Coordinates of C-alpha atoms and ligand atoms in Angstrom, one line a residue:
M1284 CA -141.4 74.2 144.8
I1285 CA -140.7 76.4 142.7
L1286 CA -142.9 77.0 138.9
I1287 CA -141.7 78.8 136.2
K1288 CA -144.5 79.1 133.5
N1289 CA -145.0 80.5 130.2
I1290 CA -141.6 80.1 128.9
K1291 CA -140.7 81.2 125.6
L1292 CA -137.7 78.9 125.6
L1293 CA -136.6 76.3 128.0
V1294 CA -133.3 75.9 126.6
Q1295 CA -130.8 72.2 126.1
V1296 CA -133.5 70.5 127.4
E1297 CA -132.4 66.0 128.2
Q1298 CA -134.3 63.8 128.4
E1299 CA -131.3 61.8 129.0
S1300 CA -128.6 63.8 130.4
R1301 CA -126.1 63.4 128.6
D1302 CA -121.8 63.3 129.1
R1303 CA -121.2 66.1 126.8
V1304 CA -121.9 67.0 123.1
A1305 CA -119.2 66.5 119.8
G1306 CA -119.1 67.2 116.1
R1307 CA -122.2 67.9 114.3
D1308 CA -124.5 67.1 116.8
M1309 CA -122.5 70.5 119.2
A1310 CA -124.9 72.4 116.1
E1311 CA -128.1 70.8 117.8
L1312 CA -129.4 72.5 121.2
P1313 CA -132.8 71.1 122.6
V1314 CA -134.8 73.2 123.4
I1315 CA -139.1 73.8 123.8
S1316 CA -141.1 76.4 123.0
D1317 CA -144.1 77.7 126.0
A1318 CA -142.9 75.6 129.1
F1319 CA -143.5 74.6 132.4
L1320 CA -140.6 73.9 134.7
Y1321 CA -140.4 72.3 138.7
L1322 CA -138.0 72.7 141.4
K1323 CA -138.5 71.1 144.3
E1324 CA -136.0 70.8 147.5
G1325 CA -133.1 72.4 144.7
V1326 CA -133.3 70.3 142.6
I1327 CA -135.4 70.1 138.6
K1328 CA -137.9 67.7 138.8
D1329 CA -140.3 68.5 135.6
F1330 CA -140.7 70.7 132.4
G1331 CA -142.3 70.0 129.1
P1332 CA -144.5 72.3 126.9
M1333 CA -147.9 74.4 128.9
D1334 CA -150.0 72.0 127.4
N1335 CA -149.3 69.0 129.4
I1336 CA -148.7 70.7 132.3
E1337 CA -151.9 69.5 134.1
N1338 CA -150.1 65.7 133.8
S1339 CA -147.1 66.9 134.9
D1340 CA -147.0 64.8 138.6
F1341 CA -146.1 67.8 140.5
F1342 CA -149.2 69.5 138.9
G1343 CA -151.5 70.1 141.8
E1344 CA -148.5 68.6 144.7
F1345 CA -148.4 71.4 146.4
S1346 CA -151.0 74.4 147.5
A1347 CA -150.5 77.7 146.0
E1348 CA -149.3 78.8 149.6
E1349 CA -146.1 76.3 149.0
T1350 CA -145.8 77.4 145.6
Q1351 CA -143.7 80.0 144.3
V1352 CA -144.8 81.2 140.4
I1353 CA -142.2 82.9 138.6
D1354 CA -144.4 83.8 134.9
A1355 CA -141.7 83.6 132.3
A1356 CA -143.5 85.1 129.7
E1357 CA -141.6 86.6 126.8
R1358 CA -138.0 85.3 128.3
L1359 CA -136.1 82.1 127.7
V1360 CA -135.0 79.9 130.8
L1361 CA -131.3 78.2 130.1
P1362 CA -129.5 75.7 132.1
S1363 CA -126.7 78.2 134.4
F1364 CA -123.0 78.3 132.5
C1365 CA -120.1 76.1 134.1
D1366 CA -117.0 77.8 133.9
S1367 CA -114.5 75.6 134.1
H1368 CA -111.7 77.3 134.3
T1369 CA -111.2 80.7 136.3
H1370 CA -108.8 81.8 138.9
V1371 CA -110.9 84.6 141.0
V1372 CA -108.8 83.4 144.0
V1373 CA -106.2 86.4 142.9
A1374 CA -104.8 89.3 145.3
G1375 CA -105.9 93.1 143.4
S1376 CA -105.3 92.5 139.9
R1377 CA -102.7 93.8 137.1
E1378 CA -104.1 97.7 134.9
I1379 CA -100.5 98.6 135.3
E1380 CA -99.0 95.2 133.0
Y1381 CA -102.4 96.3 130.8
I1382 CA -101.2 99.4 130.2
D1383 CA -98.0 97.8 129.7
K1384 CA -99.4 95.7 126.8
I1385 CA -101.0 98.2 124.9
K1386 CA -97.8 100.4 124.9
G1387 CA -96.4 97.1 123.5
L1388 CA -95.4 94.5 125.2
S1389 CA -96.3 91.1 125.0
Y1390 CA -97.8 88.8 127.2
E1391 CA -94.3 87.0 127.9
E1392 CA -91.7 89.8 127.3
I1393 CA -93.5 90.9 131.0
A1394 CA -94.0 87.9 132.1
K1395 CA -89.6 87.6 131.5
R1396 CA -89.5 90.6 134.0
G1397 CA -90.6 89.4 136.7
G1398 CA -94.3 90.7 136.4
G1399 CA -97.5 88.0 134.8
I1400 CA -97.9 85.9 137.5
L1401 CA -94.5 86.7 139.6
N1402 CA -96.9 90.2 140.4
S1403 CA -99.8 88.5 141.7
A1404 CA -97.8 85.6 143.2
R1405 CA -95.6 88.5 145.0
L1406 CA -98.9 90.5 146.5
L1407 CA -100.6 87.4 147.4
Q1408 CA -97.9 85.8 149.6
Q1409 CA -98.5 89.5 151.7
T1410 CA -102.1 89.5 151.4
P1411 CA -104.0 87.6 154.7
E1412 CA -105.9 84.6 153.6
D1413 CA -109.4 86.3 155.1
S1414 CA -108.2 89.3 152.7
L1415 CA -108.1 87.1 149.9
Y1416 CA -111.8 84.8 151.1
E1417 CA -113.6 88.6 150.6
Q1418 CA -111.4 88.8 147.6
A1419 CA -112.7 86.0 146.1
M1420 CA -116.0 86.0 147.3
G1421 CA -116.6 89.3 145.0
R1422 CA -115.7 87.6 142.0
I1423 CA -117.8 84.9 142.3
E1424 CA -121.1 87.2 143.4
E1425 CA -120.4 88.9 140.7
I1426 CA -120.0 85.8 138.0
M1427 CA -123.1 84.3 139.8
M1428 CA -125.5 87.3 138.3
L1429 CA -124.4 87.2 134.4
G1430 CA -125.1 83.3 134.8
T1431 CA -122.7 81.1 136.3
G1432 CA -123.8 78.4 138.4
A1433 CA -120.9 76.2 138.3
V1434 CA -116.8 76.8 137.8
E1435 CA -113.2 75.9 138.6
I1436 CA -110.7 77.5 140.8
K1437 CA -107.4 77.2 140.7
S1438 CA -104.4 77.7 142.5
G1439 CA -101.6 78.5 141.4
Y1440 CA -100.5 82.1 142.4
G1441 CA -99.4 80.8 145.7
L1442 CA -96.2 79.6 144.7
T1443 CA -94.5 78.1 147.8
V1444 CA -95.9 75.2 150.0
E1445 CA -98.2 77.5 152.6
D1446 CA -98.6 79.5 150.0
E1447 CA -100.4 77.4 147.7
L1448 CA -102.2 75.9 150.8
K1449 CA -104.1 78.9 150.9
M1450 CA -105.3 79.2 148.6
L1451 CA -106.7 76.4 148.2
R1452 CA -108.3 76.4 152.2
V1453 CA -109.9 80.0 150.7
I1454 CA -111.6 78.2 147.7
R1455 CA -112.4 75.7 150.4
R1456 CA -114.3 77.9 152.2
L1457 CA -115.9 79.3 149.1
K1458 CA -117.2 76.0 148.2
E1459 CA -118.4 75.8 151.9
N1460 CA -119.9 79.7 151.8
T1461 CA -121.5 79.5 148.2
P1462 CA -124.3 78.3 146.7
L1463 CA -122.5 77.7 143.1
I1464 CA -120.8 73.7 142.4
I1465 CA -117.2 74.7 143.0
K1466 CA -114.9 72.2 142.1
S1467 CA -111.1 72.9 142.8
T1468 CA -107.9 72.5 140.9
F1469 CA -103.9 72.6 142.3
L1470 CA -101.8 74.3 140.3
G1471 CA -98.3 74.2 142.0
A1472 CA -96.1 74.8 138.5
H1473 CA -98.6 78.2 137.3
A1474 CA -94.8 80.0 136.9
V1475 CA -90.9 79.1 138.2
P1476 CA -90.5 81.4 141.7
A1477 CA -88.0 84.3 140.6
E1478 CA -85.6 82.9 143.7
Y1479 CA -85.8 79.1 140.9
K1480 CA -84.8 80.7 137.6
D1481 CA -82.4 78.7 137.1
R1482 CA -82.9 76.2 138.7
Q1483 CA -86.4 75.2 137.7
N1484 CA -86.0 71.3 138.7
Q1485 CA -85.4 71.8 142.6
Y1486 CA -88.7 73.9 142.0
V1487 CA -90.5 71.0 140.7
D1488 CA -88.9 68.6 143.1
I1489 CA -91.4 70.9 145.9
V1490 CA -94.2 70.4 143.7
V1491 CA -93.7 66.8 143.2
N1492 CA -92.2 65.8 147.4
E1493 CA -94.0 68.7 148.7
M1494 CA -96.6 69.9 147.6
I1495 CA -98.7 67.3 145.9
P1496 CA -98.1 65.1 149.3
R1497 CA -100.0 68.2 151.2
V1498 CA -102.5 69.6 148.9
A1499 CA -103.8 65.5 149.1
Q1500 CA -103.2 64.3 152.9
E1501 CA -105.8 67.7 153.2
G1502 CA -108.3 66.6 150.8
L1503 CA -107.9 70.0 149.1
A1504 CA -107.5 69.7 145.3
D1505 CA -109.8 67.8 143.1
Y1506 CA -108.5 67.8 140.6
I1507 CA -104.1 68.9 139.2
D1508 CA -103.3 71.4 136.5
V1509 CA -99.5 72.6 135.1
F1510 CA -99.1 75.2 132.3
C1511 CA -97.4 73.6 129.4
D1512 CA -95.7 76.1 127.6
R1513 CA -93.0 77.8 125.9
G1514 CA -91.5 79.5 128.7
F1515 CA -93.0 77.8 131.7
F1516 CA -93.0 73.7 132.1
S1517 CA -92.1 71.5 129.4
V1518 CA -92.8 68.3 128.2
E1519 CA -91.1 66.2 130.6
E1520 CA -92.0 68.7 134.0
T1521 CA -95.2 67.9 133.0
E1522 CA -95.6 64.5 132.8
R1523 CA -93.3 64.1 136.5
I1524 CA -95.9 66.9 137.9
L1525 CA -99.2 64.2 136.9
E1526 CA -97.1 61.3 138.0
A1527 CA -97.3 62.9 141.0
G1528 CA -100.6 63.7 141.0
Y1529 CA -102.3 60.8 139.4
K1530 CA -100.7 58.6 142.9
Y1531 CA -103.4 60.6 144.6
G1532 CA -106.0 60.4 142.8
L1533 CA -106.1 63.9 141.8
Q1534 CA -106.5 64.0 137.3
G1535 CA -105.1 66.7 134.9
K1536 CA -106.7 69.8 133.6
L1537 CA -103.6 71.2 131.7
H1538 CA -102.6 74.6 130.2
A1539 CA -101.4 74.1 127.0
N1540 CA -101.2 75.3 124.0
E1541 CA -101.6 78.9 124.6
L1542 CA -98.5 80.3 123.0
D1543 CA -96.7 77.7 120.9
Y1544 CA -97.2 74.3 119.9
S1545 CA -96.0 72.9 123.1
G1546 CA -96.6 69.2 123.5
G1547 CA -99.1 69.5 125.6
I1548 CA -102.4 69.1 124.5
Q1549 CA -100.5 65.5 123.2
T1550 CA -99.5 65.4 126.9
G1551 CA -102.9 65.9 128.1
V1552 CA -104.3 63.1 126.2
K1553 CA -101.7 60.5 126.9
Y1554 CA -102.4 61.1 130.4
G1555 CA -105.8 61.1 129.9
A1556 CA -106.6 64.1 131.5
L1557 CA -110.1 65.9 132.0
S1558 CA -109.7 68.5 129.9
V1559 CA -106.9 70.5 127.7
D1560 CA -107.2 73.9 128.5
H1561 CA -106.0 77.1 125.9
L1562 CA -105.3 75.6 122.7
E1563 CA -104.3 78.8 120.5
F1564 CA -101.9 76.4 118.3
T1565 CA -103.9 73.6 117.7
G1566 CA -102.5 71.4 114.5
D1567 CA -104.2 68.6 113.4
E1568 CA -101.6 66.7 115.0
E1569 CA -103.0 68.0 118.4
I1570 CA -106.6 67.5 116.4
N1571 CA -106.3 63.6 115.9
A1572 CA -104.7 63.0 119.3
L1573 CA -107.7 64.4 121.0
L1574 CA -110.2 62.5 118.7
N1575 CA -108.9 59.7 120.2
S1576 CA -109.8 60.5 123.7
S1577 CA -111.9 61.7 126.2
T1578 CA -110.3 64.4 127.1
M1579 CA -112.2 68.3 126.9
P1580 CA -110.2 70.6 124.5
T1581 CA -111.6 73.4 126.0
L1582 CA -110.9 76.9 124.8
L1583 CA -110.7 80.4 126.2
P1584 CA -111.0 82.8 123.4
G1585 CA -111.0 85.3 126.7
A1586 CA -107.1 85.8 127.1
A1587 CA -106.9 86.2 123.1
F1588 CA -109.1 88.5 123.1
F1589 CA -107.6 91.3 125.6
L1590 CA -103.8 89.7 125.2
G1591 CA -104.9 90.1 121.3
M1592 CA -103.1 86.8 119.8
V1593 CA -104.1 83.6 117.8
Y1594 CA -107.8 82.9 118.6
P1595 CA -108.0 78.4 118.9
P1596 CA -109.5 76.9 116.0
A1597 CA -112.6 76.0 117.6
R1598 CA -114.3 75.6 114.0
K1599 CA -111.8 73.0 112.4
M1600 CA -111.8 71.0 115.7
I1601 CA -115.8 70.6 115.8
D1602 CA -115.2 69.9 112.4
A1603 CA -112.9 67.0 112.8
G1604 CA -115.8 65.5 115.0
L1605 CA -114.4 67.4 118.7
P1606 CA -116.4 68.5 121.2
V1607 CA -115.6 71.6 123.6
A1608 CA -115.8 74.0 125.6
L1609 CA -115.6 77.4 126.7
A1610 CA -114.8 79.0 129.7
S1611 CA -113.4 82.5 131.0
D1612 CA -109.9 82.1 132.8
Y1613 CA -111.1 85.0 134.8
N1614 CA -107.7 86.0 135.6
P1615 CA -105.7 89.1 136.6
G1616 CA -103.0 88.6 133.5
S1617 CA -105.0 87.1 130.6
S1618 CA -108.5 87.5 131.2
P1619 CA -109.8 90.2 133.5
S1620 CA -114.1 89.2 132.9
G1621 CA -115.3 86.3 134.9
N1622 CA -118.1 86.9 131.8
M1623 CA -119.5 84.0 129.9
Q1624 CA -121.9 85.7 127.9
F1625 CA -119.3 87.9 126.8
V1626 CA -117.2 84.0 126.4
M1627 CA -120.1 83.1 123.9
S1628 CA -120.0 86.4 122.1
L1629 CA -116.6 86.2 121.2
G1630 CA -116.9 82.2 120.3
C1631 CA -119.2 83.5 118.1
I1632 CA -117.0 86.1 116.2
K1633 CA -113.9 85.3 116.7
M1634 CA -113.6 81.9 116.2
R1635 CA -117.3 81.1 114.0
M1636 CA -119.1 79.3 115.8
I1637 CA -123.1 79.6 116.6
P1638 CA -125.0 80.2 118.2
Q1639 CA -125.7 77.0 119.1
E1640 CA -122.8 75.6 119.6
V1641 CA -121.7 78.5 122.0
I1642 CA -124.3 77.4 124.6
N1643 CA -123.7 73.3 124.1
A1644 CA -119.8 74.9 125.0
A1645 CA -120.5 76.9 128.0
T1646 CA -123.6 74.1 129.3
I1647 CA -123.3 70.5 129.1
N1648 CA -119.5 70.6 127.6
G1649 CA -118.2 72.6 130.6
A1650 CA -120.7 70.6 133.1
C1651 CA -117.7 67.6 131.3
A1652 CA -114.7 69.6 131.6
M1653 CA -114.9 69.9 134.8
G1654 CA -116.4 66.8 135.8
V1655 CA -120.2 68.1 137.6
E1656 CA -121.6 66.7 134.3
N1657 CA -123.7 64.5 136.1
L1658 CA -125.1 67.9 138.1
A1659 CA -125.8 71.1 136.4
G1660 CA -125.0 71.5 132.0
S1661 CA -128.4 70.6 131.2
V1662 CA -132.1 71.0 132.4
A1663 CA -132.6 67.5 133.1
R1664 CA -134.9 65.6 136.0
E1665 CA -132.7 65.7 139.0
K1666 CA -129.9 68.2 137.8
V1667 CA -129.2 71.1 140.4
A1668 CA -131.7 74.2 139.7
N1669 CA -128.7 75.9 138.9
L1670 CA -130.7 78.5 135.9
I1671 CA -130.3 81.9 134.1
I1672 CA -134.1 83.5 133.4
T1673 CA -133.0 86.0 130.1
K1674 CA -135.3 89.3 130.4
K1675 CA -137.1 89.3 127.3
I1676 CA -135.2 88.7 124.6
P1677 CA -136.4 87.2 121.2
G1678 CA -133.6 84.4 121.1
Y1679 CA -131.5 82.5 122.3
E1680 CA -128.9 83.8 119.1
F1681 CA -129.6 86.8 120.5
I1682 CA -127.0 85.9 123.4
P1683 CA -123.5 86.2 121.6
Y1684 CA -125.6 88.9 119.4
S1685 CA -125.6 91.4 121.7
Y1686 CA -122.2 91.7 123.2
G1687 CA -121.5 93.0 126.1
S1688 CA -125.1 93.4 126.9
D1689 CA -126.4 91.4 129.9
N1690 CA -128.4 89.0 129.2
V1691 CA -129.9 87.2 132.4
D1692 CA -132.9 88.7 134.5
K1693 CA -132.8 86.8 137.6
V1694 CA -130.9 83.1 138.7
I1695 CA -131.7 80.5 140.8
I1696 CA -128.7 78.6 142.4
K1697 CA -130.0 75.3 144.5
G1698 CA -133.6 76.6 144.0
E1699 CA -133.0 79.9 145.3
V1700 CA -133.7 82.5 143.3
Y1701 CA -131.3 85.6 143.1
D1702 CA -132.8 88.9 141.7
K1703 CA -130.4 91.6 140.0
Ligands
NIG2761 O1 -104.6 80.7 132.4 N1 -101.8 80.8 130.9 C1 -101.3 80.8 132.4 N2 -102.3 81.9 133.5 C2 -103.1 82.1 133.0 C3 -102.8 83.5 132.9 C4 -102.1 84.0 134.2 C5 -101.7 85.5 134.7 O2 -101.3 86.1 133.8 O3 -101.9 85.4 136.4 C6 -104.5 81.7 132.1 O4 -103.9 82.9 131.1
FE2762 FE1 -105.3 79.8 132.9

C-alpha cells in the first residue's frame, strides 16, 4: 500500500471517469488541494482532501510497516502523460539531415532525395532485433522519467514484410518487459520504398495482401496507420489499406494533413478511426467532419517546431467544440524528442492553448486517442497507478510555462515508485 499525503494539488481527479473532454470543457481541470491518495496493488484506490482522510476505507487498513508513505508537501500529483503517437522503435538517429534542414532543405525535399524515412528504413533493415530492442528500451526509460506512463508505438521503418514484423515484435517485447502501458500500431504505409518508386500500387498490394494478414495472424498490432499526405499515400490507397485492416479488426489511427489538405482527416472520420494525427492543414471542412465523429484530433506540435512549419489550428478546433489530444511524435526525422512537458509548452506558446487545456490534451484525451481511457489519463478509482510527483512548484501552470525544464521529481508506474 502506498499513501501519498499532504499533496499540495492533486490534478485531474475524477469521481466518475470520463472518456474525453471537448470544447469549453477542456478549460476545466478538476483538482483537490491539500490531498491524500491511496494506491494498492498497482491501482488507485482512494483520494480526497487531507481533512477527510480518516473517513477513507483505506485509512488504517494496513500497518505502518505495510504502508509506504510519501509526503508530497509543496508538490503536485498528476496522472502520467499518455503519449498516443510515437515512433520510438527506430535504428539510430538522423542529425545529418537536421543539418541539411538548417541549411534550407525542406522535409519533403530530403524525402525526395531518398533521405528521411527511407534513410531510417535502410538502417533498420540492417539492425538486429536485439539492438533495436535495446535502443527502444533506452527511449522508453527516458520518456518514463519525463512523466509518460502510456505510449503508442508504430512500425513503419521496416517497409518489407520481415522488417515490419521485426519492428512489431520489438514493440511486443517492450510491452512484456516495461511497466508502461503500450499500444502498437502497424504503419507499413509510412513511405514507399525506393525500389517501388514508380509502381507504388505494387507496394500497396504488399501492404494489403502480405503484411496485414501476417501482422493480424501473429496478433502483433492493436491499430493500423497510413501516412495519408501529399507525396506519400493518396486517399484511395489509404482507403484500400484501412479496409484490409478493418477485416482483421485493426482500427485506424492516421497520419493526416501534415503537408497539405490531403483528405486524410475526412478519410479517418469516414472509417471511424480512433484518431487522426498531425492536422497542420485543418480548415472548416475538416473541423466539421471531426465534429460529427468520435475520432480524436491529435496534434503533434513538436513536429511543426522541429521542421519550422505551420502549427495546427488548435485554438480554432477547441473553440469549435472539438476535443484535442497532444502527443510527441518522438521520431528521428520530424520530432526527435519524447518530452511531453515540452510538447505542452508548445501547445500553450505556439497554439494558444491554456494550461488546463494542454494538461487535458496530454492526459485524458491522449488516453482516449490510444484506447486506454479506462486504464489511464486521470486520477480515478480503479485506474492504473501511473502518476507524476512534481518538484516543488507553485501550480500546474508552471509546467508548460517553464519550457525546457523538467518538473518531474518521481514517477509511479503500476504502483512502483521510481526516483530520478
Ligand atoms: O510523424 N509524418 C510521417 N512520419 C513521421 C516522420 C518520420 C520520420 O521522418 O522519420 C512523423 O512526422
Ligand atoms: Fe508520426
